CSV table of C-alpha atoms and ligand atoms in Angstrom, one decimal:
chain,number,residue,atom,x,y,z
A,68,MET,CA,-1.7,-24.3,-9.4
A,69,PRO,CA,-3.3,-21.6,-7.0
A,70,THR,CA,-6.4,-19.8,-8.1
A,71,TRP,CA,-5.7,-16.4,-9.6
A,72,LYS,CA,-7.3,-13.5,-8.0
A,73,PRO,CA,-8.5,-11.2,-10.7
A,74,ILE,CA,-7.0,-7.7,-10.6
A,75,VAL,CA,-8.6,-4.3,-10.2
A,76,GLY,CA,-6.9,-2.9,-13.2
A,77,GLN,CA,-7.8,0.7,-12.5
A,78,SER,CA,-5.5,3.7,-12.5
A,79,PHE,CA,-5.8,6.7,-10.3
A,80,THR,CA,-4.4,10.1,-9.5
A,81,PRO,CA,-3.5,10.5,-5.9
A,82,ASP,CA,-6.9,12.4,-5.0
A,83,GLN,CA,-8.8,9.8,-7.0
A,84,PHE,CA,-7.0,7.0,-5.1
A,85,ALA,CA,-7.8,8.6,-1.7
A,86,ALA,CA,-11.4,8.6,-2.9
A,87,TYR,CA,-11.2,4.9,-4.0
A,88,CYS,CA,-9.9,4.0,-0.6
A,89,GLN,CA,-12.9,5.5,1.1
A,90,THR,CA,-15.0,3.0,-0.6
A,91,LEU,CA,-13.1,0.0,0.5
A,92,GLN,CA,-13.7,-2.2,3.5
A,93,TRP,CA,-11.6,-4.8,5.2
A,94,PRO,CA,-14.1,-7.2,7.0
A,95,VAL,CA,-12.2,-10.4,6.5
A,96,TRP,CA,-8.5,-9.6,5.9
A,97,ARG,CA,-6.8,-6.3,7.1
A,98,PRO,CA,-3.2,-5.5,6.5
A,99,SER,CA,-1.2,-4.5,9.4
A,100,PHE,CA,1.7,-2.6,7.5
A,101,ILE,CA,3.0,-1.7,4.0
A,102,VAL,CA,6.0,-3.2,2.3
A,103,LEU,CA,7.7,-0.9,-0.3
A,104,HIS,CA,9.1,-2.2,-3.6
A,105,ASN,CA,10.7,-1.0,-6.9
A,106,THR,CA,10.2,-3.0,-10.1
A,107,GLY,CA,14.0,-3.1,-10.7
A,108,VAL,CA,13.2,-4.3,-14.1
A,109,PRO,CA,11.5,-2.6,-16.0
A,110,THR,CA,13.5,0.5,-15.1
A,111,LEU,CA,12.2,4.0,-15.5
A,112,ALA,CA,14.1,4.2,-18.8
A,113,GLN,CA,12.5,1.1,-20.2
A,114,ARG,CA,9.0,2.7,-19.7
A,115,PRO,CA,9.4,6.1,-21.0
A,116,LYS,CA,5.6,6.6,-20.7
A,117,GLY,CA,5.2,4.9,-17.6
A,118,LEU,CA,3.0,1.9,-17.2
A,119,THR,CA,0.2,1.4,-19.7
A,120,ASN,CA,-2.8,-0.7,-19.5
A,121,GLN,CA,-1.0,-3.2,-21.8
A,122,HIS,CA,1.9,-3.4,-19.4
A,123,ILE,CA,-0.4,-4.2,-16.6
A,124,LEU,CA,-2.1,-7.0,-18.6
A,125,ASP,CA,1.6,-8.3,-19.3
A,126,LEU,CA,2.2,-8.2,-15.4
A,127,VAL,CA,-0.8,-10.3,-15.1
A,128,LYS,CA,0.5,-12.9,-17.5
A,129,TYR,CA,3.9,-12.8,-15.9
A,130,TYR,CA,2.5,-13.4,-12.0
A,131,ARG,CA,-0.3,-15.8,-13.1
A,132,ASP,CA,1.2,-17.8,-16.0
A,133,ASP,CA,5.0,-17.7,-15.5
A,134,GLN,CA,5.1,-17.4,-11.8
A,135,HIS,CA,2.0,-19.3,-11.1
A,136,TRP,CA,1.2,-17.3,-8.1
A,137,SER,CA,-2.3,-16.4,-6.9
A,138,ALA,CA,-1.8,-12.8,-7.1
A,139,GLY,CA,0.9,-10.0,-7.4
A,140,PRO,CA,1.6,-6.9,-5.5
A,141,HIS,CA,-1.4,-4.6,-4.7
A,142,LEU,CA,-0.1,-1.4,-6.3
A,143,PHE,CA,2.1,-0.3,-9.1
A,144,ILE,CA,3.2,3.5,-8.9
A,145,ASP,CA,4.6,5.3,-11.8
A,146,ASP,CA,5.3,9.1,-12.5
A,147,HIS,CA,1.8,9.6,-13.8
A,148,GLN,CA,-0.6,7.4,-11.8
A,149,ILE,CA,-1.5,4.6,-9.4
A,150,TRP,CA,-2.4,1.5,-10.8
A,151,VAL,CA,-4.4,-0.8,-8.5
A,152,PHE,CA,-3.3,-4.6,-9.2
A,153,THR,CA,-4.3,-7.1,-6.6
A,154,PRO,CA,-7.4,-5.6,-4.7
A,155,LEU,CA,-6.1,-3.9,-1.5
A,156,THR,CA,-8.7,-6.1,0.5
A,157,THR,CA,-7.1,-9.5,-0.1
A,158,PRO,CA,-3.5,-10.8,0.4
A,159,GLY,CA,-1.1,-10.3,-2.4
A,160,VAL,CA,2.2,-11.9,-3.3
A,161,HIS,CA,5.2,-9.8,-3.1
A,162,SER,CA,7.4,-10.5,-0.3
A,163,PRO,CA,7.7,-14.1,1.3
A,164,SER,CA,7.7,-13.5,4.8
A,165,TRP,CA,4.9,-10.8,4.8
A,166,ASN,CA,2.4,-11.7,2.1
A,167,SER,CA,-0.2,-12.7,4.8
A,168,VAL,CA,-0.1,-9.5,6.8
A,169,ALA,CA,1.0,-6.6,4.5
A,170,LEU,CA,0.2,-4.8,1.4
A,171,GLY,CA,2.8,-4.6,-1.3
A,172,VAL,CA,3.4,-1.4,-3.2
A,173,GLU,CA,5.6,-1.5,-6.3
A,174,MET,CA,7.2,1.8,-7.6
A,175,LEU,CA,8.4,1.6,-11.3
A,176,GLY,CA,12.0,2.1,-11.4
A,177,ASP,CA,15.4,0.6,-10.4
A,178,TYR,CA,16.4,2.8,-7.4
A,179,GLU,CA,19.7,1.1,-6.9
A,180,THR,CA,20.9,3.2,-10.1
A,181,GLU,CA,18.0,5.6,-11.1
A,182,PRO,CA,17.6,8.9,-9.0
A,183,PHE,CA,14.6,8.8,-6.6
A,184,ASN,CA,15.0,12.8,-6.0
A,185,SER,CA,15.1,14.2,-9.3
A,186,GLY,CA,13.2,13.9,-12.7
A,187,ARG,CA,10.9,11.0,-13.2
A,188,GLY,CA,12.0,9.3,-10.0
A,189,LEU,CA,11.1,12.4,-7.8
A,190,ALA,CA,7.7,12.1,-9.6
A,191,VAL,CA,7.3,8.4,-8.6
A,192,HIS,CA,8.8,9.3,-5.1
A,193,LYS,CA,5.9,12.2,-4.7
A,194,ASN,CA,3.1,9.8,-5.8
A,195,ALA,CA,4.5,7.1,-3.4
A,196,VAL,CA,4.6,9.4,-0.5
A,197,ALA,CA,0.8,10.5,-1.3
A,198,VAL,CA,-0.2,6.7,-1.5
A,199,LEU,CA,1.5,5.5,1.6
A,200,SER,CA,-0.1,8.4,3.5
A,201,ILE,CA,-3.4,7.7,2.3
A,202,LEU,CA,-3.1,4.1,2.9
A,203,CYS,CA,-1.9,4.8,6.4
A,204,GLY,CA,-4.6,7.1,7.1
A,205,THR,CA,-7.3,4.7,5.9
A,206,LEU,CA,-6.1,1.7,7.7
A,207,GLY,CA,-5.1,3.7,10.8
A,208,ILE,CA,-1.6,2.5,10.7
A,209,SER,CA,1.6,4.4,11.7
A,210,PRO,CA,4.0,5.3,8.9
A,211,SER,CA,6.8,4.0,11.2
A,212,THR,CA,5.7,0.4,10.4
A,213,ILE,CA,6.5,0.9,6.6
A,214,LYS,CA,9.1,-1.8,5.7
A,215,LEU,CA,11.3,-2.0,2.7
A,216,HIS,CA,11.3,-5.4,0.7
A,217,LYS,CA,15.0,-6.0,1.5
A,218,GLU,CA,14.3,-6.0,5.2
A,219,ASP,CA,12.5,-9.3,4.8
A,220,PRO,CA,14.7,-11.9,5.9
A,221,LEU,CA,13.8,-14.5,3.2
A,222,THR,CA,14.7,-12.2,0.4
A,223,THR,CA,17.9,-11.4,-1.1
A,224,HIS,CA,16.8,-8.6,-3.4
A,225,LYS,CA,18.0,-5.2,-2.8
A,226,CYS,CA,14.6,-3.8,-3.6
A,227,PRO,CA,13.7,-0.9,-3.6
A,228,GLY,CA,17.4,0.2,-3.9
A,229,LYS,CA,19.9,2.3,-2.0
A,230,ASN,CA,18.3,5.6,-3.3
A,231,VAL,CA,15.3,5.0,-1.3
A,232,VAL,CA,16.1,6.1,2.2
A,233,LYS,CA,13.7,4.6,4.7
A,234,THR,CA,14.0,7.2,7.4
A,235,LYS,CA,13.6,10.0,5.1
A,236,LEU,CA,10.8,8.5,3.3
A,237,ILE,CA,8.9,7.7,6.6
A,238,ALA,CA,9.3,11.1,7.7
A,239,GLU,CA,7.9,12.5,4.3
A,240,VAL,CA,4.9,10.2,4.9
A,241,GLN,CA,4.3,11.3,8.3
A,242,THR,CA,4.3,15.0,7.1
A,243,ALA,CA,1.7,14.1,4.3
A,244,LEU,CA,-0.5,12.3,6.8
A,245,ILE,CA,-0.5,15.4,8.9
A,246,THR,CA,-1.3,17.7,6.0
A,247,LEU,CA,-4.0,15.2,5.0
A,248,HIS,CA,-6.0,15.7,8.1
A,249,SER,CA,-5.0,19.0,9.5
A,250,GLY,CA,-7.9,20.7,7.8
A,251,GLU,CA,-9.9,19.2,11.0
A,252,HIS,CA,-8.2,21.3,13.2
A,253,ASN,CA,-8.5,24.8,11.4
A,254,VAL,CA,-10.0,27.4,13.5
A,255,SER,CA,-12.6,29.1,11.2
A,256,ALA,CA,-13.2,32.2,13.1
B,682,LIG,ZN1,10.6,-6.0,-3.8
């Protein structure tokens, strides 16, 4: 049985997450791209208040004790917050072909059936765009390299669901990334 990598277990707003990422270093393992997931189960409807600390502890039990994995995905994003699960500086377990080279980012919801552009799904969507732009900016990787889990040839999951449109999402992350850094180009005169 693999040794479990303890989780970080902290939750952040997007601004707090950006500050948190500034404190991280990747001297040994550095991810090359990001793989986006949805939880499928639980759905948004099954977690009316988003993911609580207890839900995160239950996920540890699921990945460690039921799946017998060494880790889980790196992040869980809901409509309120960003939970850091597996440390961003070490490989996680989320996508069979890409665990050794990519970060895994989970969004709460089932976007095969739940809306991604309205209601709570839109709040998750906005948090995900913020997170993806922060990670791309921190790691110096292009948003165009973002992959959806279903693109992994070794998976049969529809994850993250048909309501997540890759080209649109990447364009949104690109725009957010420009906004994140545009202040450096303002003329103050
Ligand atoms: Zn997935």
